[in-house]
PDB file of C-alpha atoms in Angstrom:
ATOM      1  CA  UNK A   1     -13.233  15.177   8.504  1.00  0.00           C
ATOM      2  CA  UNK A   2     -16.916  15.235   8.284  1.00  0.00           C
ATOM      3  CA  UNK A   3     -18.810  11.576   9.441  1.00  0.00           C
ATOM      4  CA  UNK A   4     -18.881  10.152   6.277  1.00  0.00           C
ATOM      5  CA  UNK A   5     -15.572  10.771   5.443  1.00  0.00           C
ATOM      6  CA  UNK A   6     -14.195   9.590   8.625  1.00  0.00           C
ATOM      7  CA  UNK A   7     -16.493   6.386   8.074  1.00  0.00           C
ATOM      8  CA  UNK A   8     -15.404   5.800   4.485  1.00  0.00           C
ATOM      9  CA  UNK A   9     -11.686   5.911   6.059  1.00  0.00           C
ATOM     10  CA  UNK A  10     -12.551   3.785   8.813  1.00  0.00           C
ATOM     11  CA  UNK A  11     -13.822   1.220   6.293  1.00  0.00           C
ATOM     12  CA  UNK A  12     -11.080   0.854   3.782  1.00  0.00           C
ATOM     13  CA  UNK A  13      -9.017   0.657   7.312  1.00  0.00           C
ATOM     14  CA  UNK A  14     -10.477  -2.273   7.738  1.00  0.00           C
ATOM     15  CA  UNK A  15     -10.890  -3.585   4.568  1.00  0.00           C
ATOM     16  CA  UNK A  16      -6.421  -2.948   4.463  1.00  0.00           C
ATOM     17  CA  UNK A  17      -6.019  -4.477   7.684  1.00  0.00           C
ATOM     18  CA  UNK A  18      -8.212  -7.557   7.067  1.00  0.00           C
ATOM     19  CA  UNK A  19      -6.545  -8.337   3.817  1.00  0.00           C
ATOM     20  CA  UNK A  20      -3.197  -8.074   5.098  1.00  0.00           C
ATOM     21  CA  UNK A  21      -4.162 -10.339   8.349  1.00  0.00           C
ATOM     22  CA  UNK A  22      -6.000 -12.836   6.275  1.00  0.00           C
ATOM     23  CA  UNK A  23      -3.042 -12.933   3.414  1.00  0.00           C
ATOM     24  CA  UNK A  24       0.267 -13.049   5.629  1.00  0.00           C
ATOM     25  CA  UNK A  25       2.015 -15.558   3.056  1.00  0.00           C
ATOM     26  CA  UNK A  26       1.890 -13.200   0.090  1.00  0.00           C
ATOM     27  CA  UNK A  27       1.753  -9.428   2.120  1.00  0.00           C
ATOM     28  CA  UNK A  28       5.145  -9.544   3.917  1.00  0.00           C
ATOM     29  CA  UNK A  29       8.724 -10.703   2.661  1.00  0.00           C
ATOM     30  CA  UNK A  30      10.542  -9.806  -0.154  1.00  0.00           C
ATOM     31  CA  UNK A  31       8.688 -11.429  -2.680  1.00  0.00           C
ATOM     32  CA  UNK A  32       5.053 -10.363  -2.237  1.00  0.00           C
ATOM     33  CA  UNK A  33       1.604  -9.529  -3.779  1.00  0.00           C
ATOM     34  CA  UNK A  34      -0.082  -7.560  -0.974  1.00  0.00           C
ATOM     35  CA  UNK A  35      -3.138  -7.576  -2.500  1.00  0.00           C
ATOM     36  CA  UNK A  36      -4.572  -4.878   0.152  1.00  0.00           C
ATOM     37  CA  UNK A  37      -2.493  -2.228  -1.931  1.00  0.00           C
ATOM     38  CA  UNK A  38      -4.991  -2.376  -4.523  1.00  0.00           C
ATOM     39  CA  UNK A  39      -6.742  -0.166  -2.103  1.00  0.00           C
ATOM     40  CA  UNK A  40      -4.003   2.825  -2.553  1.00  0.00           C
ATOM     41  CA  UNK A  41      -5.553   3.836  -5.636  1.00  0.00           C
ATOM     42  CA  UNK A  42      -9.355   4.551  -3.763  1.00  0.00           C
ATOM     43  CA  UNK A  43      -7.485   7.636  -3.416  1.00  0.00           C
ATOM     44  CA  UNK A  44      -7.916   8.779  -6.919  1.00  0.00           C
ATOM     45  CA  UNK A  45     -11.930   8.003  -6.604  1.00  0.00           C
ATOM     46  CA  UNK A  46     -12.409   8.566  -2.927  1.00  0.00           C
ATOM     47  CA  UNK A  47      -9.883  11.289  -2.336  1.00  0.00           C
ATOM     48  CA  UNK A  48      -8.565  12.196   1.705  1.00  0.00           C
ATOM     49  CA  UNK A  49     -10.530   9.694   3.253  1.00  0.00           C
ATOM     50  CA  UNK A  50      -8.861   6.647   0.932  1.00  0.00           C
ATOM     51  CA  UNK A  51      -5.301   8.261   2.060  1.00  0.00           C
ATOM     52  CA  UNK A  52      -6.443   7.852   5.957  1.00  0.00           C
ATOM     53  CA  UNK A  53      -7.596   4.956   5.374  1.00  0.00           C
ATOM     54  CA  UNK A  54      -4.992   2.882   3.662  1.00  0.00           C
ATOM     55  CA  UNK A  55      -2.376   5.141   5.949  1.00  0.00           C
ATOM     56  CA  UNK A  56      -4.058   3.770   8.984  1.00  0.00           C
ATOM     57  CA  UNK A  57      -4.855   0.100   7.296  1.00  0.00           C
ATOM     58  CA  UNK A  58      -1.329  -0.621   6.952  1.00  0.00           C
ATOM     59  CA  UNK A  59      -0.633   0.523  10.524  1.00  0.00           C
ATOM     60  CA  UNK A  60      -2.659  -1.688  11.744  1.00  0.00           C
ATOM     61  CA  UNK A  61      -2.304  -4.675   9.364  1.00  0.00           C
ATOM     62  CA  UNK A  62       1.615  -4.298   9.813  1.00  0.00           C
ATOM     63  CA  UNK A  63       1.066  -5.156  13.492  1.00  0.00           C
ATOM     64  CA  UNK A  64       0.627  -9.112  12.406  1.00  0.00           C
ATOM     65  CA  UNK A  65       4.197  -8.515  10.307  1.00  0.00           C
ATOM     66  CA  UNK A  66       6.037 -12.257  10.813  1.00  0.00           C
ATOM     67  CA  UNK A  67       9.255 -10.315  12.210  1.00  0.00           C
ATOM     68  CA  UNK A  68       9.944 -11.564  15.610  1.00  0.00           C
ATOM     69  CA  UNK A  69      10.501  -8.840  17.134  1.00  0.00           C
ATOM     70  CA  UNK A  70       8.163  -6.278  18.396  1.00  0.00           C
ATOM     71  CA  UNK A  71      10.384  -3.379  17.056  1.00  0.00           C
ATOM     72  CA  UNK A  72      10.784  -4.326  13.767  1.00  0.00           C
ATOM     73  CA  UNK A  73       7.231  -5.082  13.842  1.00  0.00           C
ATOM     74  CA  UNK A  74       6.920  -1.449  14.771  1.00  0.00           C
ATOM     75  CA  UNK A  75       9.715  -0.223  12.183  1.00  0.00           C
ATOM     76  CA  UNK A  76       7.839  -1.839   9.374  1.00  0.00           C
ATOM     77  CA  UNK A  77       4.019  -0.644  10.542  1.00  0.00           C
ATOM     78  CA  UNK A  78       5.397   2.850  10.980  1.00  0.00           C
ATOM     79  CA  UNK A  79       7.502   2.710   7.713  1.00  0.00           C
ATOM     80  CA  UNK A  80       4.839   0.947   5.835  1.00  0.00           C
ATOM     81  CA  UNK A  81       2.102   3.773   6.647  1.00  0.00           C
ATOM     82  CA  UNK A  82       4.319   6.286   5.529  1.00  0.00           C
ATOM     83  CA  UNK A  83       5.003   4.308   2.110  1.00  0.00           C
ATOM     84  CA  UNK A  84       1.190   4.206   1.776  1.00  0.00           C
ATOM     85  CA  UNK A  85       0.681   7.664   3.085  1.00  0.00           C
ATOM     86  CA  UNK A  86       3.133   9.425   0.399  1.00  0.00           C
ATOM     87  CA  UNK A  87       2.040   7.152  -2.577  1.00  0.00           C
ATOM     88  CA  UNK A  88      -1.726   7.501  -1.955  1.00  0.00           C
ATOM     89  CA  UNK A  89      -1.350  11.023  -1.553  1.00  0.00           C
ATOM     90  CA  UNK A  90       0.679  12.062  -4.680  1.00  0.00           C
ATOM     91  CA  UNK A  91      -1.853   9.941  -6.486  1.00  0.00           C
ATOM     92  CA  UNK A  92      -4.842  11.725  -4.857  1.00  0.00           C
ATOM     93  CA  UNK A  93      -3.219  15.090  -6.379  1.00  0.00           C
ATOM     94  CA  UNK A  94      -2.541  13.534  -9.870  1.00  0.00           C
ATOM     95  CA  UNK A  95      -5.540  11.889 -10.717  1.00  0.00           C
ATOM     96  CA  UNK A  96      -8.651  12.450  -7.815  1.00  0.00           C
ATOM     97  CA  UNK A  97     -11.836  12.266 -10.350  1.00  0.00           C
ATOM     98  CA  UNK A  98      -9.913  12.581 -13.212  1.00  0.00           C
ATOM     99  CA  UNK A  99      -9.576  10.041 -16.334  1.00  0.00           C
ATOM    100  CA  UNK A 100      -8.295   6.353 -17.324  1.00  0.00           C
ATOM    101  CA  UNK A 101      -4.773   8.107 -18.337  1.00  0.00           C
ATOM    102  CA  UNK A 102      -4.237  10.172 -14.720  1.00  0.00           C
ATOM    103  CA  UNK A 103      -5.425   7.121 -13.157  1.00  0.00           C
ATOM    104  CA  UNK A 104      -2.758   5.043 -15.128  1.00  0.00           C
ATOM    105  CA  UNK A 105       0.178   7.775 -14.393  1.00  0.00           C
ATOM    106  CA  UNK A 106      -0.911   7.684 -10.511  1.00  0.00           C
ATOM    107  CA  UNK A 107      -0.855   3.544 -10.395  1.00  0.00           C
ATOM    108  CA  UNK A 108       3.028   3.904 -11.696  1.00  0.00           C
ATOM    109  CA  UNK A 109       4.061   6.479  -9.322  1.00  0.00           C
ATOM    110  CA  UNK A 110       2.196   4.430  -6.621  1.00  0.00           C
ATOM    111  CA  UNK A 111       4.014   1.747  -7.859  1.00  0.00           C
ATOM    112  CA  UNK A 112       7.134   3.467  -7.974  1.00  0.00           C
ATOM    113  CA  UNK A 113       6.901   5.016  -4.732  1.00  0.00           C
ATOM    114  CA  UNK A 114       5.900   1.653  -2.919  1.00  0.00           C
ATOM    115  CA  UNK A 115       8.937  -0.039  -4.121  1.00  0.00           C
ATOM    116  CA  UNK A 116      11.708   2.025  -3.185  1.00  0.00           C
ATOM    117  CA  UNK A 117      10.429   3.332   0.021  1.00  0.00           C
ATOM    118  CA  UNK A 118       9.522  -0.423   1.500  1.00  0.00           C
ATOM    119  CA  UNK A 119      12.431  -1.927  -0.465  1.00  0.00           C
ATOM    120  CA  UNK A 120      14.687   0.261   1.038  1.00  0.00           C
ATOM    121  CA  UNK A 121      13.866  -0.723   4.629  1.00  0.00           C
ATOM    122  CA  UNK A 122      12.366  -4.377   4.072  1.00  0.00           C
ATOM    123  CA  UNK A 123      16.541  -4.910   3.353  1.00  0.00           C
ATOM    124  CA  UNK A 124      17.024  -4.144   6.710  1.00  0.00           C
ATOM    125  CA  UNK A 125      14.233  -6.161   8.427  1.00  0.00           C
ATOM    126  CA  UNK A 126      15.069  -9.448   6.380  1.00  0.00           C
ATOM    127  CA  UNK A 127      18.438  -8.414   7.355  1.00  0.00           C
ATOM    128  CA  UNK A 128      17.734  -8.282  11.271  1.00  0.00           C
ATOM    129  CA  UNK A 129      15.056 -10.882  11.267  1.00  0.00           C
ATOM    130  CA  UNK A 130      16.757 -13.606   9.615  1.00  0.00           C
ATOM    131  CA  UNK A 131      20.528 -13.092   8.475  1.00  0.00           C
ATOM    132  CA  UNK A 132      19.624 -12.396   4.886  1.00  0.00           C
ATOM    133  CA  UNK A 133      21.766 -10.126   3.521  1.00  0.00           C
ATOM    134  CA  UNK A 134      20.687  -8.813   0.125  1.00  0.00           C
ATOM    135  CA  UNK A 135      21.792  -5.772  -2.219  1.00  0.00           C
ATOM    136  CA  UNK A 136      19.306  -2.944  -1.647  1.00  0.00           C
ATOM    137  CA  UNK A 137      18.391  -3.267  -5.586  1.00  0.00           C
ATOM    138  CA  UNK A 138      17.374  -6.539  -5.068  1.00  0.00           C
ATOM    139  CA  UNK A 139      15.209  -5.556  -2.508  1.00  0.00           C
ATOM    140  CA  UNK A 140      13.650  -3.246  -4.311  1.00  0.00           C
ATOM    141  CA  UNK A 141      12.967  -5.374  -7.175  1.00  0.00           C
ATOM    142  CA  UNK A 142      11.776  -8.104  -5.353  1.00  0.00           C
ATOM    143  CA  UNK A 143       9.144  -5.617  -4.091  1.00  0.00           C
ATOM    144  CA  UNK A 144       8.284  -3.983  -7.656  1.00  0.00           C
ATOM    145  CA  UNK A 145       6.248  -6.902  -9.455  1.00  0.00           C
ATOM    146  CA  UNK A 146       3.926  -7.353  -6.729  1.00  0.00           C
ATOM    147  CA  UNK A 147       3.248  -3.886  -6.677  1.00  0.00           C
ATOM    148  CA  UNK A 148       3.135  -3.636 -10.477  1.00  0.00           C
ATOM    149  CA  UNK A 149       0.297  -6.651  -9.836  1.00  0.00           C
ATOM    150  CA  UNK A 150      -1.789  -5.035  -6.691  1.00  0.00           C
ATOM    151  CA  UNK A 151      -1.483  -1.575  -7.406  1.00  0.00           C
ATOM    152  CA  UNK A 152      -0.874  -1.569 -11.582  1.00  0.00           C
ATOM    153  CA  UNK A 153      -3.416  -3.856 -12.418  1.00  0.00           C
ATOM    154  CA  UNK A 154      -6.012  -4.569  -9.489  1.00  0.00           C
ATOM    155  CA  UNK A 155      -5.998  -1.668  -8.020  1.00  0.00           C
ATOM    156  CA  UNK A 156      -6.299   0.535 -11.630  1.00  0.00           C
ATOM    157  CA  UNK A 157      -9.383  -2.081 -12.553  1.00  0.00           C
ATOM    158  CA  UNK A 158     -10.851  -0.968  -8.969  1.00  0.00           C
ATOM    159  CA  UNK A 159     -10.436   2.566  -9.566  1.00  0.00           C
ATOM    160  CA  UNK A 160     -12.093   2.741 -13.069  1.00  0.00           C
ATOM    161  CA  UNK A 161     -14.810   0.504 -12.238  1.00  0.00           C
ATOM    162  CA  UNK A 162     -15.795   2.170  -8.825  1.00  0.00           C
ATOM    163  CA  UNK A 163     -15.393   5.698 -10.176  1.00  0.00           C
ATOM    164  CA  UNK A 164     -18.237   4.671 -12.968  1.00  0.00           C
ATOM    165  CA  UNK A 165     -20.695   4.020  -9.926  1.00  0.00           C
ATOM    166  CA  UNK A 166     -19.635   7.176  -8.202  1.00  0.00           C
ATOM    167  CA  UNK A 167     -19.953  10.259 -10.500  1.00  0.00           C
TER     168      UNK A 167
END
């Protein structure tokens, strides 16, 4: 990665990370608006370095997870970044400096892709954490409208309106 890149990626690191720190009540659990995943669609303005960054942001921001338990702190940091990783990346190959309707088909597979993989395994860690058994559909639900919210709506609005003052 050349500097800036690296520093553009360091920066929406941070930016992740900081959001998720300073928003702990709605970024973890099964019902949440992680408002840092708004970020996820930089990729389709920003490109590689947005993908780093939000990889590494949730990494990092996943460290303060309320689990208990540094393990499933670690389970849901590592899973998380991968979650970010894959849904930032397919949407940097649909829609990186493309149009309103690529960026709209990227926010629903980002959407998509963030509820199933993170529903899938936030079961488990509400499972192990706290005795709450739920059906893995559930989980994945519970996880969908907050995405729908960060990602589908905040995150499109960011895209279109920062790819304006870019190209």
């Amino acid at each position: 990665m050349r500097g800036r890149d690296l520093a553009v990626a360091a920066l929406i690191a941070a930016m992740y990370a900081a959001l998720v720190a300073a928003l702990p009540m709605i970024s973890f659990l099964l019902w949440q608006v992680r408002i840092a995943d708004a970020l996820l669609m930089l990729s389709t303005v920003l490109g590689w370095p947005a993908v780093v960054g939000v990889t590494l942001g949730c990494f990092i921001g996943n460290l303060t997870a309320p689990w208990g338990s540094t393990a499933l702190i670690l389970i849901d940091a590592t899973m998380g970044s991968l979650a970010n990783f894959v849904a930032s990346y397919i949407a940097y190959k649909v829609a990186y400096r493309r149009g309103v309707a690529y960026k709209l088909a990227a926010a629903a597979i980002e959407v998509g892709v963030i509820s199933v993989i993170v529903g899938s395994y936030l079961k488990y860690l509400l499972l192990w954490a706290f005795n709450v058994d739920l059906p893995l559909t559930l989980s994945i639900l519970g996880v969908l409208p907050g995405s729908f919210i960060a990602i589908g709506v905040l995150g499109t609005a960011l895209a279109i309106a920062l790819e304006k003052r870019v190209t």
